[in-house]
Short mmCIF file of C-alpha atoms in Angstrom, two decimals:
data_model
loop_
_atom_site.label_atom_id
_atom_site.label_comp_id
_atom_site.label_asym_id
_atom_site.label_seq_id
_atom_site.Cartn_x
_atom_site.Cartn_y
_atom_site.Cartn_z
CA UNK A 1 142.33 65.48 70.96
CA UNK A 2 143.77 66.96 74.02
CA UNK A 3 147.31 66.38 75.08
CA UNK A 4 146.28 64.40 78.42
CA UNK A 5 144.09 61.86 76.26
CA UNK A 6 146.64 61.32 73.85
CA UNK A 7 148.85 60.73 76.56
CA UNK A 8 146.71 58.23 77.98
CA UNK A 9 146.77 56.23 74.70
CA UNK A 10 150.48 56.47 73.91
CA UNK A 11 150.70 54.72 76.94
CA UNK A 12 148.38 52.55 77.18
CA UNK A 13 149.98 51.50 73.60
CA UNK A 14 152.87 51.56 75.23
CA UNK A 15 152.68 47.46 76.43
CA UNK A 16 153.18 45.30 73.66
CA UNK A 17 150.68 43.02 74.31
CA UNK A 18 148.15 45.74 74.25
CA UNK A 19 149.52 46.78 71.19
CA UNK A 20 149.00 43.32 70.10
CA UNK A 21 145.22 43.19 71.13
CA UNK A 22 144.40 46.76 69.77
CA UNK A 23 146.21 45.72 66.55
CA UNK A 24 144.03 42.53 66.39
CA UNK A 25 140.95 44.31 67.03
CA UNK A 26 141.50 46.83 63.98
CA UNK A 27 141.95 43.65 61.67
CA UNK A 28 138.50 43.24 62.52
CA UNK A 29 136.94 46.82 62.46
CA UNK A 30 134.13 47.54 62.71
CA UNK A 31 133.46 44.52 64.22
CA UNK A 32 133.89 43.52 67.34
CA UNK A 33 135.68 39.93 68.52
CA UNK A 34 134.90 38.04 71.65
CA UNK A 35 137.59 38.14 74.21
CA UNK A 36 138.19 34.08 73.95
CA UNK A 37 138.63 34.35 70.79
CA UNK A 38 141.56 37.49 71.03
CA UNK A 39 142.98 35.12 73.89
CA UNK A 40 142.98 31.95 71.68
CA UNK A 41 144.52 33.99 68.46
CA UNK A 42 147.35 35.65 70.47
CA UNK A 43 148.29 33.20 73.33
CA UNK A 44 146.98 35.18 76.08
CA UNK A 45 145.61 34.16 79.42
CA UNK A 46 142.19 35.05 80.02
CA UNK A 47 142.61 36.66 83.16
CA UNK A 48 145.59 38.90 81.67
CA UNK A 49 143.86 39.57 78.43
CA UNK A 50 141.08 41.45 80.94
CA UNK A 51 143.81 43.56 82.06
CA UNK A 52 144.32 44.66 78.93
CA UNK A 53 141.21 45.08 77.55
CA UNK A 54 140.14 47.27 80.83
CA UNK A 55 143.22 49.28 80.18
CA UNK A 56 142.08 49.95 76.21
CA UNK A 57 138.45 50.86 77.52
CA UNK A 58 139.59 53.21 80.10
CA UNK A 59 141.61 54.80 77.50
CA UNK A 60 138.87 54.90 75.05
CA UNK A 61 140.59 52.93 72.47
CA UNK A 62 138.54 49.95 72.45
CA UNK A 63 134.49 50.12 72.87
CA UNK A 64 132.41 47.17 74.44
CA UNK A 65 128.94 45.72 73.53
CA UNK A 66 126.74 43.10 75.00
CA UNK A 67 125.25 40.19 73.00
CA UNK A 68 123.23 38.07 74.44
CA UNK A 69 125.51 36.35 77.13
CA UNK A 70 128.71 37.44 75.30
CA UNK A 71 130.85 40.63 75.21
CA UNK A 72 132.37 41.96 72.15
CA UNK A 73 135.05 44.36 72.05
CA UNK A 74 135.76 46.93 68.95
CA UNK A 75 138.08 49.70 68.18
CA UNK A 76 136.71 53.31 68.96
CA UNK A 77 137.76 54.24 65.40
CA UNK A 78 136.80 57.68 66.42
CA UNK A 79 138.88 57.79 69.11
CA UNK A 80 141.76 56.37 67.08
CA UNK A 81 140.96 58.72 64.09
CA UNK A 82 141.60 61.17 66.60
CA UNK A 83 144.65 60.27 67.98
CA UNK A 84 146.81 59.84 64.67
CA UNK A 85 145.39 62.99 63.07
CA UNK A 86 146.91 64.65 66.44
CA UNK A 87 150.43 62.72 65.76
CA UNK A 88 150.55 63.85 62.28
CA UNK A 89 148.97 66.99 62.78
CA UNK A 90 149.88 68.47 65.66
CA UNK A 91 153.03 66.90 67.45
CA UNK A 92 154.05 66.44 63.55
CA UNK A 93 152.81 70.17 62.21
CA UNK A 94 151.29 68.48 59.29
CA UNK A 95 154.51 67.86 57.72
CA UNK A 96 153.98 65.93 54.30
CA UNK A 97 156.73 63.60 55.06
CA UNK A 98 154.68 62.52 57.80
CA UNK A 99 151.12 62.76 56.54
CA UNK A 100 152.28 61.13 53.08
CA UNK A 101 152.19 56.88 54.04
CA UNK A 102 148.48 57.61 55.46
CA UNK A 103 147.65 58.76 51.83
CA UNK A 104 146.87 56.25 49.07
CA UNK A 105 149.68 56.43 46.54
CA UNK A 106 146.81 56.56 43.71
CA UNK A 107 144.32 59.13 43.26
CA UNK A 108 141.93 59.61 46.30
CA UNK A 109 138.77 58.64 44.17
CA UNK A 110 138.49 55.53 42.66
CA UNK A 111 139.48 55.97 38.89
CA UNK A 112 136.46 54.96 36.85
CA UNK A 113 136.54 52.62 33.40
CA UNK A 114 138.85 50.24 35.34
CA UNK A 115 138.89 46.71 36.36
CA UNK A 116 139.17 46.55 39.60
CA UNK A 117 141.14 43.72 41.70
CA UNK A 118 139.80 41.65 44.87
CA UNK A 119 141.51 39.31 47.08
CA UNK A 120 139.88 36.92 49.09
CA UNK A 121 141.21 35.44 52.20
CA UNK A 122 140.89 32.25 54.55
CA UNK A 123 142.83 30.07 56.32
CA UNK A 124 142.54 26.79 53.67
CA UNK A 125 141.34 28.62 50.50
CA UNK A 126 139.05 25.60 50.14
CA UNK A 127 135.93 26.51 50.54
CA UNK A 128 134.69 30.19 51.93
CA UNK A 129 137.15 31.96 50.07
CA UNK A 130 136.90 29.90 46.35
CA UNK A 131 133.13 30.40 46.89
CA UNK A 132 133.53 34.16 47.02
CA UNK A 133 136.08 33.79 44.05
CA UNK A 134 133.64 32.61 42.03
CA UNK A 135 130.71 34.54 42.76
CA UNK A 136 132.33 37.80 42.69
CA UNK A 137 133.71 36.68 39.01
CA UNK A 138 130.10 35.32 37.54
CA UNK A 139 128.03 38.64 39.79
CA UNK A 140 131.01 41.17 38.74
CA UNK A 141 131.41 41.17 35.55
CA UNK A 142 134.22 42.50 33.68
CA UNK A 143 134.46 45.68 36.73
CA UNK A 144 136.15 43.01 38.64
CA UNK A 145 138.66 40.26 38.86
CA UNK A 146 138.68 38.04 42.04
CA UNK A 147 141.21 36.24 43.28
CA UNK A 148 141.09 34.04 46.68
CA UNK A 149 143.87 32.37 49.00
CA UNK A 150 145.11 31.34 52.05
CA UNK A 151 147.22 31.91 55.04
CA UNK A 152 147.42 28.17 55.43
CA UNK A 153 145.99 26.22 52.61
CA UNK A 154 144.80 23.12 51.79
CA UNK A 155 146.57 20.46 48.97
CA UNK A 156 142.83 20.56 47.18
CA UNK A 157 139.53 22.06 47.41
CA UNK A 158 136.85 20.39 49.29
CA UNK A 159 134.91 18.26 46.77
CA UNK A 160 131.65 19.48 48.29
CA UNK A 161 132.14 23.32 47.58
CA UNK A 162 132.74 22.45 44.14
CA UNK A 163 129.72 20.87 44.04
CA UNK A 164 127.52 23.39 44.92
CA UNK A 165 129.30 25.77 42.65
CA UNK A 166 128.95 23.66 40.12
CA UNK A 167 124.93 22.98 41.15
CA UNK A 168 124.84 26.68 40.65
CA UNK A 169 125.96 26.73 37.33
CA UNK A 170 129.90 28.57 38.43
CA UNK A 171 132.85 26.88 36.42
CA UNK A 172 135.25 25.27 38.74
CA UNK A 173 138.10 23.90 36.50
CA UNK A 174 140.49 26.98 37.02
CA UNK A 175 139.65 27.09 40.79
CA UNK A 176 143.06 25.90 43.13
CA UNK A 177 143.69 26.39 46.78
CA UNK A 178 146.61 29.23 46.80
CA UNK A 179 148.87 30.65 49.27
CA UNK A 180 148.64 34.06 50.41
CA UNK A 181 152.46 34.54 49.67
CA UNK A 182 151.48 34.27 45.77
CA UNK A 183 149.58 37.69 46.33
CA UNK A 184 152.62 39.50 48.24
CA UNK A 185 155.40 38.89 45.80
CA UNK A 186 156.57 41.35 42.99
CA UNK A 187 154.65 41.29 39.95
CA UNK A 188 151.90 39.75 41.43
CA UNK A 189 148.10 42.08 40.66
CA UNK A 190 147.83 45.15 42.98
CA UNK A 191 144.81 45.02 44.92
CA UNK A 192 142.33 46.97 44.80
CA UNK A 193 139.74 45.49 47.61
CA UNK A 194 141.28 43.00 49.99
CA UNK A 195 138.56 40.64 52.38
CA UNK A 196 138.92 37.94 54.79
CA UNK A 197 136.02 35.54 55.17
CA UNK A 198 136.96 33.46 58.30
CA UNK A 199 138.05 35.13 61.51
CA UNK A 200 141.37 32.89 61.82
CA UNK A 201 142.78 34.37 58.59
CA UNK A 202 141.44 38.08 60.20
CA UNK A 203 143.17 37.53 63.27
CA UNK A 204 147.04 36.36 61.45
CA UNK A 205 149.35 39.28 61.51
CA UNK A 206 149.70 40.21 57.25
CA UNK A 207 152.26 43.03 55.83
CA UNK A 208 149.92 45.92 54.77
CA UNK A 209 149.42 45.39 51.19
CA UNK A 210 151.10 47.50 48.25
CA UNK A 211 148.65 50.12 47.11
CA UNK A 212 146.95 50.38 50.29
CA UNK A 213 143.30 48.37 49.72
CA UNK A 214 140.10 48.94 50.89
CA UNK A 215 139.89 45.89 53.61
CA UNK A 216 137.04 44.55 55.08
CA UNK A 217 135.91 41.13 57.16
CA UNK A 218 133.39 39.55 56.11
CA UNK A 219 133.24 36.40 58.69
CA UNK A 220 131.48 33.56 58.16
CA UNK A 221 130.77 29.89 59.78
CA UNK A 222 133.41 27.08 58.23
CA UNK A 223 130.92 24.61 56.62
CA UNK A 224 133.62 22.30 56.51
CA UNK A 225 133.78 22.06 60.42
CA UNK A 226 129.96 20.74 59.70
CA UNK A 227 128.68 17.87 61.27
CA UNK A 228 125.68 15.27 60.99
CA UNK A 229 124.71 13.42 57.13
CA UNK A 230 126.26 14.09 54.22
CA UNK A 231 122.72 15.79 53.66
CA UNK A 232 122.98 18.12 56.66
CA UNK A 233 126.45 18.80 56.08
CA UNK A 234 125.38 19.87 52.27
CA UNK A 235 123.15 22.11 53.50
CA UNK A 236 125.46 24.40 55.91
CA UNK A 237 127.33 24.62 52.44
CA UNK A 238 124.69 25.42 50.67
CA UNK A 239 123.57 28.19 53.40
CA UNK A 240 127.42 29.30 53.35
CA UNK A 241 127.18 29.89 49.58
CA UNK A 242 124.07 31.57 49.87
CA UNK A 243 125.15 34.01 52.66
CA UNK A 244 128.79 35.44 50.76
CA UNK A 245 126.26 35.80 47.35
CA UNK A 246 123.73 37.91 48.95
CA UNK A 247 126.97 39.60 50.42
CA UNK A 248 128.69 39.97 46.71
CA UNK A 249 125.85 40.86 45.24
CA UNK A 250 125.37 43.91 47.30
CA UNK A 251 129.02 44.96 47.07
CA UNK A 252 128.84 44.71 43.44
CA UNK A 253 126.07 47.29 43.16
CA UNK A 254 128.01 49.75 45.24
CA UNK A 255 129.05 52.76 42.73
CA UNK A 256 132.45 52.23 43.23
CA UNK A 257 133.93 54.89 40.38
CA UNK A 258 131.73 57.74 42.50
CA UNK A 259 132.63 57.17 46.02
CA UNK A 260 135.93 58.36 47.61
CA UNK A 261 138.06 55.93 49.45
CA UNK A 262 136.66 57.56 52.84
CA UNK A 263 132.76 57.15 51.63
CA UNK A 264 134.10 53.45 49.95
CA UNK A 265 135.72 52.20 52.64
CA UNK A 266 132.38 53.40 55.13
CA UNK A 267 130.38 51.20 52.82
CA UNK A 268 132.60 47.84 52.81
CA UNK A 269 132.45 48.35 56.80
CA UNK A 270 128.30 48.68 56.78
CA UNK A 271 128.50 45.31 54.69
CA UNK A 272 130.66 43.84 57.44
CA UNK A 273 128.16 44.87 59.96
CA UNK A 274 125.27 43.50 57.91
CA UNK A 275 125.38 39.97 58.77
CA UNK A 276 123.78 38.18 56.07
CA UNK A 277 120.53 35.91 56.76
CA UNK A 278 119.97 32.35 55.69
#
């Protein structure tokens, strides 16, 4: 990266709130987040949020895309690659003091013959997040132990989730609705793949998490927000359920013990991009 570019970024960094939005935006990488919903998440006015967002674009920090009628912006993960391997590498001189907290503290490839731990994470740990609990402990087998919670749950799980978990044959008497805190503390498992599955747990500011997880985001509608009958509102369940298995079952066929976190952490971001189909 040349010096004027990185200079541009510094300070366009520089303003916390654009801090704020670029920080929000990498929560979400690879995917990109509609600018209502960054204003909404970090109490922003529309108007000023533009500001911002113009400011991150012109400094090629942020990258936009047209949907249909919406806009979605994303982090330029090239351009951001860029930037901190110029911090570290060349303002820093590749010191190892200041290369060593971008390196995971365990080997860089994935040991093999392990079990490997996965988080889960929504806002109520009621519904999105114990379905992917589930799955990911019937599809996973004993490579995997998954764990779910939330950044604000619920007092129970919803009644309906647990019946179509329990339609398709998952256990659901060791299923509760946790808090996210029980996953931070000492002692608790180190993860190995951390997720969140609803875009308000994706947008919450979260320490980064001890052993340095792969993340990924793997959004998806809150059934519980459903409308209509108690038949229609089974369905978007059902559909929910159906759209994190097809997700699960793909991750679980990745070959983890080959891939090193760089090629891992490329293929959790293709299965956030691959929005699954009803």
């Amino acid at each position: 990266m040349e010096t004027t570019d990185a200079a541009l970024a510094f300070s366009t960094l520089g303003h916390p709130d654009r801090l704020a939005v670029f920080r929000l935006l990498m929560r979400f990488a690879p995917r990109g987040v509609r600018p209502t919903e960054m204003a909404q998440a970090l109490g922003l006015k529309a108007n000023t949020l533009s500001h911002h967002l113009a400011d991150l674009t012109a400094a090629g920090l942020v990258a936009v895309e047209r949907q249909g009628r919406s806009l979605y912006y994303s982090v330029a993960l090239d351009t951001t690659e860029a930037l901190i391997g110029y911090l570290a590498l060349d303002v820093g001189r590749g010191r190892p003091q200041f290369t060593a907290p971008m390196r995971a503290p365990q080997e860089d490839r994935i040991m093999p013959d392990k079990t490997y731990n996965v988080l889960f994470i929504c806002s109520g740990n009621s519904a999105r997040s114990i379905f992917a609990e589930a799955l990911l402990r019937d599809l996973g087998g004993p490579r995997f132990h998954a764990y779910s919670a939330g950044t604000n749950p619920n007092s129970s799980l919803n009644p309906v989730a647990l019946q179509v978990l329990a339609r398709n044959d998952h256990a659901v008497e060791d299923l509760r609705s946790k808090h996210i805190s029980e996953f931070q503390q000492h002692g608790a498992p180190v993860m190995d793949f951390v997720f969140t599955v609803c875009d308000t747990a994706a947008a919450e500011e979260c320490p980064p998490w001890p052993g340095q997880p792969i993340t990924g985001h793997w959004g998806v509608p809150d059934p519980v927000k459903a409308t209509g009958t108690e038949a229609e509102k089974g369905i978007v369940f059902a559909r929910t359920y159906g759209a994190l298995r097809r997700r699960i079952a793909t991750f679980v066929e990745l070959p983890v013990e080959t891939l090193d976190r760089m090629a891992l952490q490329a293929s959790v971001d293709a299965l956030s991009l691959n929005q699954p189909q009803d």
